[in-house]
PDB file of C-alpha atoms in Angstrom:
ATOM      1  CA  UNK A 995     -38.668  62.403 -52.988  1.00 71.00           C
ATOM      2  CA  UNK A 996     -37.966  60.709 -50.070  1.00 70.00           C
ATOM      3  CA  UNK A 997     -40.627  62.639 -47.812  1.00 70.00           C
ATOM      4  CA  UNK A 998     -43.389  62.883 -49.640  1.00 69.00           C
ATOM      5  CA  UNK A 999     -42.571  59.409 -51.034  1.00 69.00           C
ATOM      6  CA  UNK A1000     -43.362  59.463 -54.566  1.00 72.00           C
ATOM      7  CA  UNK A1001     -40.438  57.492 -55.719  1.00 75.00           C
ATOM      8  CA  UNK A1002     -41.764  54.610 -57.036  1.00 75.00           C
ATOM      9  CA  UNK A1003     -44.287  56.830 -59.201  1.00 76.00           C
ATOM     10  CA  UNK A1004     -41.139  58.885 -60.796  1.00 76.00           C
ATOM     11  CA  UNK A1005     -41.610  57.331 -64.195  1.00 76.00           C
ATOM     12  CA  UNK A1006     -45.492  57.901 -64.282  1.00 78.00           C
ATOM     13  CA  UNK A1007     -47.716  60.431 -66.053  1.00 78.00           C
ATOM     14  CA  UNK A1008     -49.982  62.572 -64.770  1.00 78.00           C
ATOM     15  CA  UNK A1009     -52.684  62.456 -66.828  1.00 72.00           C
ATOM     16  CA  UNK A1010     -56.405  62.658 -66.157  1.00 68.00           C
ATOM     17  CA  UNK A1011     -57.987  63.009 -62.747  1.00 61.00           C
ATOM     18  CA  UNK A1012     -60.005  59.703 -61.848  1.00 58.00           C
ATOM     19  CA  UNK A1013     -59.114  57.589 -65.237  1.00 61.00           C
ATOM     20  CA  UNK A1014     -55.915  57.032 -65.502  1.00 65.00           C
ATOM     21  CA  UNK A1015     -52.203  57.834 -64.794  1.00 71.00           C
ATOM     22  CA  UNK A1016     -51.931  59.472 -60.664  1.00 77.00           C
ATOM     23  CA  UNK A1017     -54.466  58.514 -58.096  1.00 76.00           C
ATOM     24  CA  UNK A1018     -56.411  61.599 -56.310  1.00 74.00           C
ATOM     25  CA  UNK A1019     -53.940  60.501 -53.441  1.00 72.00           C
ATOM     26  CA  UNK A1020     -50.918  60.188 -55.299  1.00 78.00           C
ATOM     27  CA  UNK A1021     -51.856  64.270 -56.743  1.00 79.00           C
ATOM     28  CA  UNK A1022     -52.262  65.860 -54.037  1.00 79.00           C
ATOM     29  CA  UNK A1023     -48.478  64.680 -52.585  1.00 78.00           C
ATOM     30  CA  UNK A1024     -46.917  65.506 -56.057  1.00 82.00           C
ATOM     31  CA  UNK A1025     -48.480  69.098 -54.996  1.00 82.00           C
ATOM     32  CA  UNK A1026     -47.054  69.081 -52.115  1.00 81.00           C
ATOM     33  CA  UNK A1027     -43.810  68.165 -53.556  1.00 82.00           C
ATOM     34  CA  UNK A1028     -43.422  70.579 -56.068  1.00 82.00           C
ATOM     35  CA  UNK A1029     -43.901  73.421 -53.782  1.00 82.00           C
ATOM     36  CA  UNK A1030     -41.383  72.127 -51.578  1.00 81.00           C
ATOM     37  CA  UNK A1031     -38.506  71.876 -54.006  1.00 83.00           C
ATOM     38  CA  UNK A1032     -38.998  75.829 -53.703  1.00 80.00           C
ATOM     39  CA  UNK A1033     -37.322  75.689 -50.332  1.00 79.00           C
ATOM     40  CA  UNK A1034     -39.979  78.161 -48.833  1.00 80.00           C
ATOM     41  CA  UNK A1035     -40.000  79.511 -45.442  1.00 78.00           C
ATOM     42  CA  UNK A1036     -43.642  78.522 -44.605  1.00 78.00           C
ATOM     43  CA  UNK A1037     -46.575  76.304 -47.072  1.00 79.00           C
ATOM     44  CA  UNK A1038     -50.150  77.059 -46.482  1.00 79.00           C
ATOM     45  CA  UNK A1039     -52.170  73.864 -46.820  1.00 75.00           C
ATOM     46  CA  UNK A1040     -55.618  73.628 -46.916  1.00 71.00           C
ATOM     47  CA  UNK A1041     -57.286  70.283 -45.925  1.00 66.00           C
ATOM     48  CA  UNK A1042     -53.964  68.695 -47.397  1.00 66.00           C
ATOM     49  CA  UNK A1043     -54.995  64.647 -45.612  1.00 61.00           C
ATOM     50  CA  UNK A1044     -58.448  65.351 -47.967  1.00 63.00           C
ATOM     51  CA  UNK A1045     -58.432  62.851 -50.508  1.00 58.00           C
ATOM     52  CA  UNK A1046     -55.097  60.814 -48.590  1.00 55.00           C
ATOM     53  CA  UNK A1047     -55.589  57.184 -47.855  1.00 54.00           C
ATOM     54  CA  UNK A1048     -55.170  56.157 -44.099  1.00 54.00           C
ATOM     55  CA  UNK A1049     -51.528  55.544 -44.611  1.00 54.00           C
ATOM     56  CA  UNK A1050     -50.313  58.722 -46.421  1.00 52.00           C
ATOM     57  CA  UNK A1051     -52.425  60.724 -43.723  1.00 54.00           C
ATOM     58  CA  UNK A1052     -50.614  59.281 -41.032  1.00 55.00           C
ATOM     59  CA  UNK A1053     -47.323  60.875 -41.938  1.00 56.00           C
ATOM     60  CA  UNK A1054     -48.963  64.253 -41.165  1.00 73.00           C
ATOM     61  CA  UNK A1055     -49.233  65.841 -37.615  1.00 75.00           C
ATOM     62  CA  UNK A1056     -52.008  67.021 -36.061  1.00 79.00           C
ATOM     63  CA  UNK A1057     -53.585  70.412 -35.207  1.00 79.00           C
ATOM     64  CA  UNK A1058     -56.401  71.949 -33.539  1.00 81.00           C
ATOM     65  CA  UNK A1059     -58.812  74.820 -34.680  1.00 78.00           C
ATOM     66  CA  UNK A1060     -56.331  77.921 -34.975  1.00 78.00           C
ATOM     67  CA  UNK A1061     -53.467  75.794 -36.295  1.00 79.00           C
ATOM     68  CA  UNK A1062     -51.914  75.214 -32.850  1.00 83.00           C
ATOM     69  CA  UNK A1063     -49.768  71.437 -32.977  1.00 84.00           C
ATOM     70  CA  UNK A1064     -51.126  68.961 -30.364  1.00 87.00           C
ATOM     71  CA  UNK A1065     -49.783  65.837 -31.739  1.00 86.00           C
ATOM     72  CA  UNK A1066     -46.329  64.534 -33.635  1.00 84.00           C
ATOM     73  CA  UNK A1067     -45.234  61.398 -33.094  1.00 81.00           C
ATOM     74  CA  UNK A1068     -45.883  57.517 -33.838  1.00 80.00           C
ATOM     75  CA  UNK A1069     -49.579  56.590 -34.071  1.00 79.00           C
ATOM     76  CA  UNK A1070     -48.685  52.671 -33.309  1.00 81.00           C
ATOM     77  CA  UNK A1071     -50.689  49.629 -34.434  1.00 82.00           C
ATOM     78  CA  UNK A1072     -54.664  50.463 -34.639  1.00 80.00           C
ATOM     79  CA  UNK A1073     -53.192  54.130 -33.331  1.00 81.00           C
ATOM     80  CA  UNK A1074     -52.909  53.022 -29.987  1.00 87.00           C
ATOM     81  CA  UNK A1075     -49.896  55.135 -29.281  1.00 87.00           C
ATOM     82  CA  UNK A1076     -52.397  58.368 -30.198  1.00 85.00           C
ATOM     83  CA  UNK A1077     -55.358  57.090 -28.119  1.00 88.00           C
ATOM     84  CA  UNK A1078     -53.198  56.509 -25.094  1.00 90.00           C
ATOM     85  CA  UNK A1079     -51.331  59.946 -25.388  1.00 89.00           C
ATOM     86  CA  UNK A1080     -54.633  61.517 -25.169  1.00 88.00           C
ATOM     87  CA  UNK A1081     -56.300  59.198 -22.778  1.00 88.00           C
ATOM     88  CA  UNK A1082     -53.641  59.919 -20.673  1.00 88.00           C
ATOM     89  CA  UNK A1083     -54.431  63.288 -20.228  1.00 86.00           C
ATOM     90  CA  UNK A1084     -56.762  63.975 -17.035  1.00 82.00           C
ATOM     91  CA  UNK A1085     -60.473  63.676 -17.446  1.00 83.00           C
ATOM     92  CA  UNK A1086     -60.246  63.105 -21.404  1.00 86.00           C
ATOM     93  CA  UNK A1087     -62.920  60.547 -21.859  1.00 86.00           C
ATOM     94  CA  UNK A1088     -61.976  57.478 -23.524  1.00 88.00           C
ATOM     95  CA  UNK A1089     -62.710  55.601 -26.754  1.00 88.00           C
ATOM     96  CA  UNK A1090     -65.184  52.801 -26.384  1.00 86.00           C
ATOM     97  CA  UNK A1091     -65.128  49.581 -28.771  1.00 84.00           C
ATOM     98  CA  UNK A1092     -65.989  50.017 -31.939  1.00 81.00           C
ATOM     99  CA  UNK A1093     -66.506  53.759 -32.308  1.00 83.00           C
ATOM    100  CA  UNK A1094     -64.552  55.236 -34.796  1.00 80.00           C
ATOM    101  CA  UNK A1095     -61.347  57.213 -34.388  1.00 81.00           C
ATOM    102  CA  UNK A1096     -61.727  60.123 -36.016  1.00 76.00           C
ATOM    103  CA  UNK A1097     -65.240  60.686 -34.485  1.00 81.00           C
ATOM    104  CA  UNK A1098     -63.106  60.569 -31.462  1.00 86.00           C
ATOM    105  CA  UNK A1099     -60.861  62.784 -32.167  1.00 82.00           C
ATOM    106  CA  UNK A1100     -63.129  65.499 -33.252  1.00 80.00           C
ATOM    107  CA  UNK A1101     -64.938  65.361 -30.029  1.00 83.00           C
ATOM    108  CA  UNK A1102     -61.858  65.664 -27.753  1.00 83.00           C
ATOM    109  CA  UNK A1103     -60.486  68.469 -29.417  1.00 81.00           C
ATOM    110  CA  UNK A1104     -63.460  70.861 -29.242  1.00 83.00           C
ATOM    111  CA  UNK A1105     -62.777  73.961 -27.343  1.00 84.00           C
ATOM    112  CA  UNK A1106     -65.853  73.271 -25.521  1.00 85.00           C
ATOM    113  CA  UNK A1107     -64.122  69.876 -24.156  1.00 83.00           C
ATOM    114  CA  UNK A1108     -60.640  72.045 -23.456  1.00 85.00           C
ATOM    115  CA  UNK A1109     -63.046  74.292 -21.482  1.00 85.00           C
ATOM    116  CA  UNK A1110     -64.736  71.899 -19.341  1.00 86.00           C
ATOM    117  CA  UNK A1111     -61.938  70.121 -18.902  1.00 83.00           C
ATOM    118  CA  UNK A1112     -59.638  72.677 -17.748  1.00 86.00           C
ATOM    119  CA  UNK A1113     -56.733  71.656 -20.071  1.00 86.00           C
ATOM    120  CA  UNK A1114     -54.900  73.047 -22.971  1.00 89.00           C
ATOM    121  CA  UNK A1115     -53.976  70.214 -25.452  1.00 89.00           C
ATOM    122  CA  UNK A1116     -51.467  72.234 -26.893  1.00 89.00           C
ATOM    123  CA  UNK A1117     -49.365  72.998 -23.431  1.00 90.00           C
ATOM    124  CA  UNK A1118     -50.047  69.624 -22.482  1.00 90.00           C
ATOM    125  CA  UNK A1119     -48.163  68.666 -25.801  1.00 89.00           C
ATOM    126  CA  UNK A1120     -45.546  71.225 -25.140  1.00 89.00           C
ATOM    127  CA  UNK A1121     -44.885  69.905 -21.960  1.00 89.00           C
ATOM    128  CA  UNK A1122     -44.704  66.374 -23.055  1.00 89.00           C
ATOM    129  CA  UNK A1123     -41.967  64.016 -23.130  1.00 88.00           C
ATOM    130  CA  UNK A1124     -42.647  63.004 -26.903  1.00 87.00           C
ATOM    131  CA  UNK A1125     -42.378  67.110 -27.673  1.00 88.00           C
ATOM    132  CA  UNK A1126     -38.844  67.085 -25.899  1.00 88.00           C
ATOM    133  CA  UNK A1127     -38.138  64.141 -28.177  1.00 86.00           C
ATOM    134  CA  UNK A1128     -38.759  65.838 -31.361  1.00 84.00           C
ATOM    135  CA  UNK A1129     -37.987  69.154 -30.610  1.00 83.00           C
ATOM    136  CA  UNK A1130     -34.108  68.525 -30.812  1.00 85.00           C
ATOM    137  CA  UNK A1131     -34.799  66.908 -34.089  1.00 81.00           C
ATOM    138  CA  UNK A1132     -37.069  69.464 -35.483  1.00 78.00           C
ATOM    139  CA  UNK A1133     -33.552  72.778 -34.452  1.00 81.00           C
ATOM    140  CA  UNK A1134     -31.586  70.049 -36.245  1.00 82.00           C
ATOM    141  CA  UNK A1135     -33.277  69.686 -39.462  1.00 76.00           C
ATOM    142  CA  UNK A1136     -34.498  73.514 -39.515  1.00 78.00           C
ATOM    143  CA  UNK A1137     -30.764  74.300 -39.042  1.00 82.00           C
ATOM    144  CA  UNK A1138     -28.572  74.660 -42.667  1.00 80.00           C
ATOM    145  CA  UNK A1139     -25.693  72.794 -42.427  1.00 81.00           C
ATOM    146  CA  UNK A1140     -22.464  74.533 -42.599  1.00 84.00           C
ATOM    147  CA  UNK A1141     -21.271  75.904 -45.562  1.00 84.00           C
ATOM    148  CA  UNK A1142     -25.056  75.521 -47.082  1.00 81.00           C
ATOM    149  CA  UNK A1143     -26.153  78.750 -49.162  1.00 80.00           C
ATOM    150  CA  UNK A1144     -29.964  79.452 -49.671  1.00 77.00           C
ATOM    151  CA  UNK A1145     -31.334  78.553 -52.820  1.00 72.00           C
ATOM    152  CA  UNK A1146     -30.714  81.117 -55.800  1.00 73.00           C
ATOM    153  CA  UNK A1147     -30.635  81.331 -60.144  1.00 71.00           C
ATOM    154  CA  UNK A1148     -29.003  83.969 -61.353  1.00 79.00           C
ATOM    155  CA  UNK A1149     -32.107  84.483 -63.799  1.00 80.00           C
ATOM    156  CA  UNK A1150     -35.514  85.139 -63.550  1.00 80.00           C
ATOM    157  CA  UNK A1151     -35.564  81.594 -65.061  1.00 79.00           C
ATOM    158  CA  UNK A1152     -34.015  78.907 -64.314  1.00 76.00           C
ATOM    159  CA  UNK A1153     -34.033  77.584 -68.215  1.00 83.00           C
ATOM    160  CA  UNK A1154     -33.695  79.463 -71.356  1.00 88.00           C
ATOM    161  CA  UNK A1155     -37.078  80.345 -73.424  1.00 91.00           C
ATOM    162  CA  UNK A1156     -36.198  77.630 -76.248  1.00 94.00           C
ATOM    163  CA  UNK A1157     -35.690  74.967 -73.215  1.00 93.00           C
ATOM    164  CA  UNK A1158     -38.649  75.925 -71.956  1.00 93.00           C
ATOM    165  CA  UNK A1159     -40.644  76.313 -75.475  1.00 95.00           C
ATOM    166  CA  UNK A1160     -39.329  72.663 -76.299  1.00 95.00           C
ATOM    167  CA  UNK A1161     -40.363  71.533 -72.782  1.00 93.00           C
ATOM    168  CA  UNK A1162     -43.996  72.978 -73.174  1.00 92.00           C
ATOM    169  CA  UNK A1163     -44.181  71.399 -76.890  1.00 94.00           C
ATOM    170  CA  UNK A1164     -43.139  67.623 -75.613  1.00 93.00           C
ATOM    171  CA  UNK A1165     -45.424  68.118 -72.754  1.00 90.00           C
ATOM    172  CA  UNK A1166     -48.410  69.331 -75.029  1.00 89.00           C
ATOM    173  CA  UNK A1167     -47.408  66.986 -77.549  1.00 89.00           C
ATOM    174  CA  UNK A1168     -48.113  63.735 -74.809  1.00 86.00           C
ATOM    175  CA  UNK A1169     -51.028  65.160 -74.106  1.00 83.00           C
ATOM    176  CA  UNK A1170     -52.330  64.821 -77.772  1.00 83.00           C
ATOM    177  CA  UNK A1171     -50.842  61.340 -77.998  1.00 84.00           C
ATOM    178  CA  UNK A1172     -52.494  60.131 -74.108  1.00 81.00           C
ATOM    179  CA  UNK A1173     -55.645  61.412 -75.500  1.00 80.00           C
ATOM    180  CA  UNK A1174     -55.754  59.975 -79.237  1.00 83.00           C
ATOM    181  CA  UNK A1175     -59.631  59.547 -78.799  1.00 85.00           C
ATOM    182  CA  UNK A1176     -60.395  63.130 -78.000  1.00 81.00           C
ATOM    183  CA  UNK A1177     -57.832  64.456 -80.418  1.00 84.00           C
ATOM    184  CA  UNK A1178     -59.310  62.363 -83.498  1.00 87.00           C
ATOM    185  CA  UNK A1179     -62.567  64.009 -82.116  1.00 86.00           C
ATOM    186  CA  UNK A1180     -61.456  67.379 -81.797  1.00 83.00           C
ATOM    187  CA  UNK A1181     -59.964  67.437 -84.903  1.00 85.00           C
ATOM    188  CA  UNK A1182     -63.248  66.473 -87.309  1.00 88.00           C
ATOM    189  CA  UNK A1183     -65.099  68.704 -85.286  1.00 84.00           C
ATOM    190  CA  UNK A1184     -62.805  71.315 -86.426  1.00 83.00           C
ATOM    191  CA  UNK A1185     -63.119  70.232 -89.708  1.00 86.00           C
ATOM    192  CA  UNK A1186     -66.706  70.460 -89.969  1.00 86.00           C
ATOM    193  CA  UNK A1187     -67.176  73.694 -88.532  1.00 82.00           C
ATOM    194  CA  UNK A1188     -64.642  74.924 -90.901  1.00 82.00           C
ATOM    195  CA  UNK A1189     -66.008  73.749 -94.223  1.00 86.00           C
ATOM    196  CA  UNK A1190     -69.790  74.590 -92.908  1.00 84.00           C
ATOM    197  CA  UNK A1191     -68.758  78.505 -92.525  1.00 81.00           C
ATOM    198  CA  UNK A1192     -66.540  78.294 -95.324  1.00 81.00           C
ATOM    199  CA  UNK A1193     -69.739  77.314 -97.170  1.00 83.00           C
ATOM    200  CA  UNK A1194     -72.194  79.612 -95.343  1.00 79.00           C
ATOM    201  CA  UNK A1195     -69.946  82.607 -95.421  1.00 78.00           C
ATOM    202  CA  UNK A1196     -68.849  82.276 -98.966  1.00 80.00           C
ATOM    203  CA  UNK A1197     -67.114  84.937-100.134  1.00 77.00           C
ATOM    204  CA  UNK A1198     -68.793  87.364 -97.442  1.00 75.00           C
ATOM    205  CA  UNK A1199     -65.477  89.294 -96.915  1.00 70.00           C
ATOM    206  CA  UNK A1200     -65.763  90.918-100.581  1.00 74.00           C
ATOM    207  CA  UNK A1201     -69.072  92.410 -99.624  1.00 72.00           C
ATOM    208  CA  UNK A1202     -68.519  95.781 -98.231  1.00 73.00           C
ATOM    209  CA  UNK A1203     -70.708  98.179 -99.556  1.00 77.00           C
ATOM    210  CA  UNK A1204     -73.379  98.543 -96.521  1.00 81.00           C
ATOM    211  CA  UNK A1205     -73.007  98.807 -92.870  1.00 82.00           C
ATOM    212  CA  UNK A1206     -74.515  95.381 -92.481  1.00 83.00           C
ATOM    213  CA  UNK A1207     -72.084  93.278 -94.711  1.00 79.00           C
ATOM    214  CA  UNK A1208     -69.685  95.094 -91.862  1.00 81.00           C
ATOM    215  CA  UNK A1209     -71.475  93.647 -88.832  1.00 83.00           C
ATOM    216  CA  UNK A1210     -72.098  90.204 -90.950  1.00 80.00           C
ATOM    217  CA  UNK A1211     -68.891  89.640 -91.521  1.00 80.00           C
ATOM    218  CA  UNK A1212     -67.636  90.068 -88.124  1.00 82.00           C
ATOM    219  CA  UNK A1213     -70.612  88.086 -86.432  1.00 81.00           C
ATOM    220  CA  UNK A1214     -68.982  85.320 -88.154  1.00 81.00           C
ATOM    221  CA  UNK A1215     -65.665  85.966 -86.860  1.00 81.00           C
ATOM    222  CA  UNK A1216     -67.070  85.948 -83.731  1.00 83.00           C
ATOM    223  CA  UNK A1217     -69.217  82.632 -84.091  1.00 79.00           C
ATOM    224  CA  UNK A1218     -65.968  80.576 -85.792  1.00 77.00           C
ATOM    225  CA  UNK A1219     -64.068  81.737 -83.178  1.00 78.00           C
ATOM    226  CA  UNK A1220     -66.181  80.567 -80.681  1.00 79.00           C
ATOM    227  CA  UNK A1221     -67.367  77.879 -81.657  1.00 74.00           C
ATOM    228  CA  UNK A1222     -63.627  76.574 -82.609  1.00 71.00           C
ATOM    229  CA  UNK A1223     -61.999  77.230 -79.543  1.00 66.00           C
ATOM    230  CA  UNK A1224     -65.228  75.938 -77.584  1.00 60.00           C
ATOM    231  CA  UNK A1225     -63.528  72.243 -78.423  1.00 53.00           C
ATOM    232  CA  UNK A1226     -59.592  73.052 -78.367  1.00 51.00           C
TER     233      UNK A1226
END
């Protein structure tokens, strides 16, 4: 909770993408959340700052193409402390007024510019003063503390079925009651469709003399069927 603050967003529901409840923001760090409360070794992201507002994206480090770490440490007011890291390196050219940061970026760490340039960003990262800073903090939060045991349930589950049946039923249940409009909907659609085939297909089931009362009777099974769970 505390890293991918969420905290003040514990008591809040989900809901729908882009109208209410969680932001697109505020998503994609409960994602990120709920994988790590697995504990695992290593999380693939893919474009995981997409969709993050300027401040949630600058919590992140930075990579190069090939997933190699260039950059880890403060970014400092209008990201000076970024601009002069890199401007400090020899020959990088540097940011002129106004342009925009991230255009920036992308153009100094081509592997066109490494090439004319003669540098490596990532040894010249490596053999930075900020990486000696953080590497002693990155062995000490990588290492358990004493005592610690690695994360294990004695069941394939971690809750019995009937907690998790009664957890799926609340949670399906909310969803009904957040959506009240498309419920109401959903619900005299369903009604309609079943008194028009109850009236089309009128007793049609007792009719089972031909091959074709066969294949009419399950062409409507099919077409209630779809047609039903077209709106669930």
């Amino acid at each position: 909770m505390e890293l991918i603050e969420p905290t003040p967003l514990r008591e809040v529901l989900v809901v729908l993408p882009g109208v209410n409840g969680l932001s697109i923001e505020q998503r994609k760090r409960l994602t990120i959340a709920m994988e790590l409360v697995a504990n695992p070794s290593i999380i693939f992201m893919d474009e995981p700052t997409s969709g993050l507002d300027a401040r949630a994206a600058a919590i992140l480090f930075l990579l190069k193409r090939g997933g190699e770490e260039i950059y880890f440490g403060p970014l400092g007011q209008h990201s000076s402390h970024l601009i002069n890291y890199f401007e400090g390196i020899n020959r990088v050219p540097q940011i002129k007024d106004g342009y925009s940061l991230v255009t920036w970026m992308s153009e100094v760490m081509t592997a066109a510019l490494e090439k004319i340039l003669g540098v490596n960003f990532t040894e010249v990262y490596r053999s930075s003063e900020l990486f000696r800073r953080n590497k002693p903090l990155i062995d000490e939060l990588s290492t358990p503390p004493p005592g610690s045991k690695d994360l294990h349930f004695p069941t394939q589950y971690s809750q019995s079925f009937l907690t998790q049946f009664m957890a799926c039923l609340w949670k399906q249940h909310w969803s009904y009651e957040r959506n009240q409009a498309y419920t109401a909907e959903s619900f005299l659609f369903k009604t309609f469709i079943a008194l028009m085939f109850s009236t089309i297909f009128w007793n049609l089931g007792s009719e089972r003399r031909k091959q074709q009362d066969l294949f009419n009777a399950m062409g409507s099974i099919y077409a209630a069927v779809l047609l039903l769970d077209f709106r669930i």
